[in-house]
PDB file of C-alpha atoms in Angstrom:
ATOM      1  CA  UNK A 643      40.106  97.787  -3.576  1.00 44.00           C
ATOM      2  CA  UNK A 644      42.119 100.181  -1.393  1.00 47.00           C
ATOM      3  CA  UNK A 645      41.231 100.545   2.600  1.00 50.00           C
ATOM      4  CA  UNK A 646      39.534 103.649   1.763  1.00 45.00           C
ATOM      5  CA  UNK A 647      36.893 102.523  -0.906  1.00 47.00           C
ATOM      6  CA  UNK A 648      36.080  98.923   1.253  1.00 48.00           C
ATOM      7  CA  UNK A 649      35.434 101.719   4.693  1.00 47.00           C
ATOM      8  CA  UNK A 650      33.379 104.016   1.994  1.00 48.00           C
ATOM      9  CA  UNK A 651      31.153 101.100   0.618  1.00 45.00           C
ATOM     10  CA  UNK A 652      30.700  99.355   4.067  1.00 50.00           C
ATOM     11  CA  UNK A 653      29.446 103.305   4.916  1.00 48.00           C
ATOM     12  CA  UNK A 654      26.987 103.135   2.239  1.00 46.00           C
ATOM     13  CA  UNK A 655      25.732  99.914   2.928  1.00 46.00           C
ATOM     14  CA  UNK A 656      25.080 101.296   6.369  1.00 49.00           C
ATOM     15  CA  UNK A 657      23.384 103.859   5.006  1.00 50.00           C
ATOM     16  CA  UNK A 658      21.023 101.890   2.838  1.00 46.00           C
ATOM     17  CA  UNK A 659      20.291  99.349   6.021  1.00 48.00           C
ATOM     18  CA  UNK A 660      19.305 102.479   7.865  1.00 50.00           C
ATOM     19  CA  UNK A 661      17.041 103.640   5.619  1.00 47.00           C
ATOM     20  CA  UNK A 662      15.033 100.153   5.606  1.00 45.00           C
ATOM     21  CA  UNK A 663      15.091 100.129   9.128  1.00 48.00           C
ATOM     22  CA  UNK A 664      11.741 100.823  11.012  1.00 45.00           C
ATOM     23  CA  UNK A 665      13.272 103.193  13.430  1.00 45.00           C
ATOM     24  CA  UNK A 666      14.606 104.706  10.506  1.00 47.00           C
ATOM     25  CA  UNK A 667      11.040 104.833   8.259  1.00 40.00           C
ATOM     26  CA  UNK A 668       9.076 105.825  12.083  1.00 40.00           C
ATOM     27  CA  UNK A 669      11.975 108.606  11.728  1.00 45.00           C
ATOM     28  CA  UNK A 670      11.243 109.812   8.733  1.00 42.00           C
ATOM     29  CA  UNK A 671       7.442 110.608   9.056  1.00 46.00           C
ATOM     30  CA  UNK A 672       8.295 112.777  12.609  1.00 53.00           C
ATOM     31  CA  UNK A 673      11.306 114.659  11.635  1.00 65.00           C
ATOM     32  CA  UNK A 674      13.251 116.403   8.125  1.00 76.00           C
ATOM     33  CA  UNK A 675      15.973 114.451   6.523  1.00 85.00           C
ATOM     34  CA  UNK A 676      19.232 114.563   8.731  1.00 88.00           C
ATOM     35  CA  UNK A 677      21.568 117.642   8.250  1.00 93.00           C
ATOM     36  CA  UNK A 678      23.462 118.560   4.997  1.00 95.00           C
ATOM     37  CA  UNK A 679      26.893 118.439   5.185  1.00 96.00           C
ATOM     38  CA  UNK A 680      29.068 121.451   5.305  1.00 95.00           C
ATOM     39  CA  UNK A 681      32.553 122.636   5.336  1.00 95.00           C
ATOM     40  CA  UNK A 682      34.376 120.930   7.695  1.00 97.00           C
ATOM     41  CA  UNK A 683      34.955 121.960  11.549  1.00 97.00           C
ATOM     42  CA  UNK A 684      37.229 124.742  12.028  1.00 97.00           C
ATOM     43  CA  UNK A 685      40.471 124.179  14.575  1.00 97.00           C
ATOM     44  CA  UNK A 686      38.520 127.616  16.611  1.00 97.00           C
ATOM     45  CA  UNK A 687      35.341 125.914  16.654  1.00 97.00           C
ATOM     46  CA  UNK A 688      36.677 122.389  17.108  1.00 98.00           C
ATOM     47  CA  UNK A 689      39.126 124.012  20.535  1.00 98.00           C
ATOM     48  CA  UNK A 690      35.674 125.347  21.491  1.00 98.00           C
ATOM     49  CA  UNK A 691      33.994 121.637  21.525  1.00 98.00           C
ATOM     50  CA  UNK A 692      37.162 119.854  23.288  1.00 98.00           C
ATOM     51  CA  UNK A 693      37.121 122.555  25.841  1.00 98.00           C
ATOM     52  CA  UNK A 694      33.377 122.106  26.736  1.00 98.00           C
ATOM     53  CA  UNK A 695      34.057 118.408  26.628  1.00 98.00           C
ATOM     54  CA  UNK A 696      36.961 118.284  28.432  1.00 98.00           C
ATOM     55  CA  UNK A 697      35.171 120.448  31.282  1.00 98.00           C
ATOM     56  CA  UNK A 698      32.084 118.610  31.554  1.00 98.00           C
ATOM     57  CA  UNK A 699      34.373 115.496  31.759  1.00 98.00           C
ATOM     58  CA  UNK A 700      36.512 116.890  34.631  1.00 98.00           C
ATOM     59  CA  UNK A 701      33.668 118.042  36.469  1.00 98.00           C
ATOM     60  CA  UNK A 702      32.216 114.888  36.678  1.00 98.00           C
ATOM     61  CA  UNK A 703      35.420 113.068  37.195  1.00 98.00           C
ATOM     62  CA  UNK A 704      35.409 110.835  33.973  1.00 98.00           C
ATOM     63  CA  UNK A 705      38.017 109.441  32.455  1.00 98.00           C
ATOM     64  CA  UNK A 706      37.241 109.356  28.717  1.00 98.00           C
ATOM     65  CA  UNK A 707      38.526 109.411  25.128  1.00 98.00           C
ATOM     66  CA  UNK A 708      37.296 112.723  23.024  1.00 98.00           C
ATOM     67  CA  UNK A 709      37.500 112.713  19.797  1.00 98.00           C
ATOM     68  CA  UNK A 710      36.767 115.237  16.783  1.00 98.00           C
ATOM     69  CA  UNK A 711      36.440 114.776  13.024  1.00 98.00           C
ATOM     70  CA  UNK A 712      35.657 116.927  10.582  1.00 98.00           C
ATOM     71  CA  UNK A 713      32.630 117.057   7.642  1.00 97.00           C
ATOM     72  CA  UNK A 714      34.701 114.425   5.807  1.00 97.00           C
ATOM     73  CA  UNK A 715      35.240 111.927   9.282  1.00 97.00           C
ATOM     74  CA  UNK A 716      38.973 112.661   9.387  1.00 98.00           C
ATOM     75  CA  UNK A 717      40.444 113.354  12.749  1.00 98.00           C
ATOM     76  CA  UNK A 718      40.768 117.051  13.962  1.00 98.00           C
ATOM     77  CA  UNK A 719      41.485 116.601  17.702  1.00 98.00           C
ATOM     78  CA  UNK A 720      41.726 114.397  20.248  1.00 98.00           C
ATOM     79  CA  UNK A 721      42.348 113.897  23.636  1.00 98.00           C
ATOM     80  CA  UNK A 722      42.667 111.051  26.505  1.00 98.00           C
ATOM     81  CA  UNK A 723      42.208 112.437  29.877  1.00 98.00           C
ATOM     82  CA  UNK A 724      44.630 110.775  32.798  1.00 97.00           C
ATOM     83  CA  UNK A 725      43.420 106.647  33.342  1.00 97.00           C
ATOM     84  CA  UNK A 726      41.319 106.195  30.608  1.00 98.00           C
ATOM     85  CA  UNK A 727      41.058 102.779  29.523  1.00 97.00           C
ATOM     86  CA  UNK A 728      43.392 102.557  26.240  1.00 97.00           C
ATOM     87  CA  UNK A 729      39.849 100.670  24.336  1.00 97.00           C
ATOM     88  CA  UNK A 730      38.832 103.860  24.730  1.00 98.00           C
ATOM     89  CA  UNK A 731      40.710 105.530  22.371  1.00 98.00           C
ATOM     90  CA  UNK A 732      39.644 103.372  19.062  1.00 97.00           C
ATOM     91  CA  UNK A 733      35.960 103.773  20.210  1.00 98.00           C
ATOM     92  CA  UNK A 734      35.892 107.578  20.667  1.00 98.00           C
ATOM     93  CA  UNK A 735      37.420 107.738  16.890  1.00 98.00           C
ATOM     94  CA  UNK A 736      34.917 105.348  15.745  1.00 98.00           C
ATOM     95  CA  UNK A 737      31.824 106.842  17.319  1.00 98.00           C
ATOM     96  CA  UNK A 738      32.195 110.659  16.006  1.00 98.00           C
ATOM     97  CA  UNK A 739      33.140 109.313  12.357  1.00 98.00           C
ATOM     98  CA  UNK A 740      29.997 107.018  12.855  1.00 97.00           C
ATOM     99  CA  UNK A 741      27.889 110.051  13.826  1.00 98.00           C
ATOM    100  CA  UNK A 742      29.406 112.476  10.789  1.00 97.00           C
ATOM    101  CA  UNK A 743      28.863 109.194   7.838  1.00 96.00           C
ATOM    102  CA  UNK A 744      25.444 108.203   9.164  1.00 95.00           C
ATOM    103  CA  UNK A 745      24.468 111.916   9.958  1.00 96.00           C
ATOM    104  CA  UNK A 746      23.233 111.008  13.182  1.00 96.00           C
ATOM    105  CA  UNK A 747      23.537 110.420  17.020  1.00 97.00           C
ATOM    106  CA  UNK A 748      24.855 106.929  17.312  1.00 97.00           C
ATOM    107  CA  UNK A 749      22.232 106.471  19.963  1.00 97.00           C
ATOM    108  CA  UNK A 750      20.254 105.819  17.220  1.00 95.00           C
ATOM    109  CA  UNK A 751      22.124 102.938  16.340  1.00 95.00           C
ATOM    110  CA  UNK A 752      22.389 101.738  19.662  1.00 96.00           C
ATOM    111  CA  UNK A 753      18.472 101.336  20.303  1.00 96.00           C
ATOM    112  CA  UNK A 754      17.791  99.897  16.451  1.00 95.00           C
ATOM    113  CA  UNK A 755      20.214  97.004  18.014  1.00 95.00           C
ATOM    114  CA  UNK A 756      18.285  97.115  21.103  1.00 95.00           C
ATOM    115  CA  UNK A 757      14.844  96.198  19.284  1.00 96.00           C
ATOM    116  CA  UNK A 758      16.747  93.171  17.966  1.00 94.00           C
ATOM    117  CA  UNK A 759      15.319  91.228  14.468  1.00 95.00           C
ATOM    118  CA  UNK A 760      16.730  93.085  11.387  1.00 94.00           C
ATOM    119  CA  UNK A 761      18.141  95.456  13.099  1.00 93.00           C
ATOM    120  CA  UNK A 762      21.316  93.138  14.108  1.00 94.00           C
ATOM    121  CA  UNK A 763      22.580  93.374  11.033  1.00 94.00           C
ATOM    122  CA  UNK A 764      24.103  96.416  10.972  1.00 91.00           C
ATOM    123  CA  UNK A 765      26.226  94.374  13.363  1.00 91.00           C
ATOM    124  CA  UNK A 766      27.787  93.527  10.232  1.00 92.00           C
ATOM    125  CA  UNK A 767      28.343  96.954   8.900  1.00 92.00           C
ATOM    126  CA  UNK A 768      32.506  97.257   8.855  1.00 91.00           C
ATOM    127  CA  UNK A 769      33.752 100.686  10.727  1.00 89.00           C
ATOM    128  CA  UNK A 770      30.417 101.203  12.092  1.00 93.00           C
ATOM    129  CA  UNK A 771      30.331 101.934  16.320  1.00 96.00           C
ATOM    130  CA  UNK A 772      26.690 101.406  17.352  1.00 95.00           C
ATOM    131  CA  UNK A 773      27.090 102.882  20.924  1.00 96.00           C
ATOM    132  CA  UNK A 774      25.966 105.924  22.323  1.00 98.00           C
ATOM    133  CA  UNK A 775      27.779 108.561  22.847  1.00 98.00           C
ATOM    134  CA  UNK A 776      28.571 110.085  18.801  1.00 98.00           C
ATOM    135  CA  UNK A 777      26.860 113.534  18.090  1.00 98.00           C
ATOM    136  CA  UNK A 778      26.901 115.037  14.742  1.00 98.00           C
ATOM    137  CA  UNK A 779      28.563 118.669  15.192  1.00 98.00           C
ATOM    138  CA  UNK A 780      25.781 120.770  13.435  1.00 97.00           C
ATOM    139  CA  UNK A 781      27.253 124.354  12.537  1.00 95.00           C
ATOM    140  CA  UNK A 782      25.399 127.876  12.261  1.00 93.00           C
ATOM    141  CA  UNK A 783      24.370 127.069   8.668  1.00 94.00           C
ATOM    142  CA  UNK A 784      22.181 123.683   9.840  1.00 94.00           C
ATOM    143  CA  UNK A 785      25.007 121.529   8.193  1.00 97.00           C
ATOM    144  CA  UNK A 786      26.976 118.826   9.486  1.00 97.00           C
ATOM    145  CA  UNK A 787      30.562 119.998  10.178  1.00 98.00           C
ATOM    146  CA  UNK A 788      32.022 117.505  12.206  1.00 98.00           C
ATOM    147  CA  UNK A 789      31.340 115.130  14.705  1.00 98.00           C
ATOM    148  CA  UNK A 790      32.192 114.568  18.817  1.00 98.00           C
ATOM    149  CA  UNK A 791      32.900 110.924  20.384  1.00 98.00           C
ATOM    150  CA  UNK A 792      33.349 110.051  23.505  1.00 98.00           C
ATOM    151  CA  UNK A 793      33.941 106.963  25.339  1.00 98.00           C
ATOM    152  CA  UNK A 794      35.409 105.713  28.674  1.00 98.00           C
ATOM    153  CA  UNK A 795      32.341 105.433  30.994  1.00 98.00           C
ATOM    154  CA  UNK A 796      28.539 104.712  30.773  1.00 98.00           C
ATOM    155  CA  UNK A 797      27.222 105.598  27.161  1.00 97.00           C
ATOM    156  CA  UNK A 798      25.154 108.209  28.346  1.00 98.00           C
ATOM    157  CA  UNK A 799      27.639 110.016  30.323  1.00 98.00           C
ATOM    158  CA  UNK A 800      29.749 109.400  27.505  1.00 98.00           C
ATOM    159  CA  UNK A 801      26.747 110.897  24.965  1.00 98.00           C
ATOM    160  CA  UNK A 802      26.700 113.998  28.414  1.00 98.00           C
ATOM    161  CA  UNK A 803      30.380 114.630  27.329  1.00 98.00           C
ATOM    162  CA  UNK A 804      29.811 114.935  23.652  1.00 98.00           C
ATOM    163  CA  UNK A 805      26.695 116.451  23.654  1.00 98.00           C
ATOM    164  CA  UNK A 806      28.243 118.966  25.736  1.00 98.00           C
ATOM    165  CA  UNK A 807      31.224 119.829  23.520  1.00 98.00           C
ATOM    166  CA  UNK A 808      28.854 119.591  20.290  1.00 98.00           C
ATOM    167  CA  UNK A 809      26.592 122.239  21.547  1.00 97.00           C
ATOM    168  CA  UNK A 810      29.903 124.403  22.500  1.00 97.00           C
ATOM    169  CA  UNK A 811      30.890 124.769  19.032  1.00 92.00           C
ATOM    170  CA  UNK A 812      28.249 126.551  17.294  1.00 78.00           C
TER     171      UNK A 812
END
C-alpha cells in the first residue's frame, strides 16, 4: 500500500472512532453535521488568512509555525516567524490537515483525550495531531475549504492565531 492510501485509511479510521465517541454522539444531538467540503482555498483568500495570522502573532509577540492546506489537506502556505522552535513546523502541518480530514477544530480532539477511557485511542490514529490550535477554514458557501494550524506557544494562543487567520479569509 502506497504512503498515501495507509495516511487515507488511518484518516478514516479516525473518522469512524470519532463518530463512536461520546463527545462526538453529545455533538451530534446539539449541532448539524460538520461542514461539506468545497473547492479548495484560493492563494487570495489563503494570503488573506496568513496575513491575519501573521498579525495577530506579531502583536502578541509569538513565535509560531502557520500553516495552510487546502479542501484536499495539501499544503498552500506556510510560514515560521523568527525563533520558532523547529517542532513547530511538523505540528502546524499536522494540525490544519487534522482540522480539514476530521472537519473539525482539533480542540475537539484535544478534550476527547482529556476525558481519558476510549477516547485514548485515537492516540493510535497515524497522522492525526490531537492539540489545539487546527481550525477548519469554512468559506462563503458553508463548506470546508481549507484549514489553519498553528503551533509554537500555548494551544490556545496557538488556536488565537488560527482562529484569527480562519475568520480573515471568508
Amino acid at each position: 500500500m502506497t504512503d498515501y492510501c495507509c495516511a487515507r485509511v488511518g484518516f478514516v479510521v479516525a473518522a469512524a472512532m470519532l463518530a463512536s465517541l461520546p463527545f462526538a454522539a453529545a455533538h451530534a444531538q446539539t449541532a448539524a453535521a460538520p461542514p461539506a467540503y468545497g473547492l479548495g482555498i484560493s492563494l487570495d483568500a489563503a494570503k488573506k488568512a496568513m496575513a491575519a495570522a501573521e498579525a495577530e502573532a506579531n502583536k502578541n509577540n509569538w513565535p509560531v509555525a502557520i500553516a495552510i492546506v487546502d479542501s484536499a489537506s495539501k499544503l498552500v502556505m506556510f510560514v515560521k516567524i523568527d525563533n520558532t522552535q523547529q517542532g513547530s513546523v511538523d505540528i502546524a502541518i499536522g494540525k490544519a490537515t487534522t482540522a480539514v480530514n476530521l472537519r473539525r477544530q482539533t480542540k475537539a480532539l484535544q478534550d476527547a483525550i482529556g476525558q481519558g477511557g476510549s477516547n485514548l485511542r485515537l492516540l493510535a490514529v497515524p497522522g492525526l495531531m490531537p492539540l489545539e490550535g487546527g481550525v477548519p477554514i469554512v468559506g462563503a458557501d458553508g463548506k470546508i475549504i481549507g484549514g489553519i494550524g498553528v503551533s509554537g506557544v500555548m494551544s490556545n494562543q496557538d488556536a488565537q492565531v488560527a482562529e484569527a487567520g480562519a475568520s480573515a479569509a471568508k
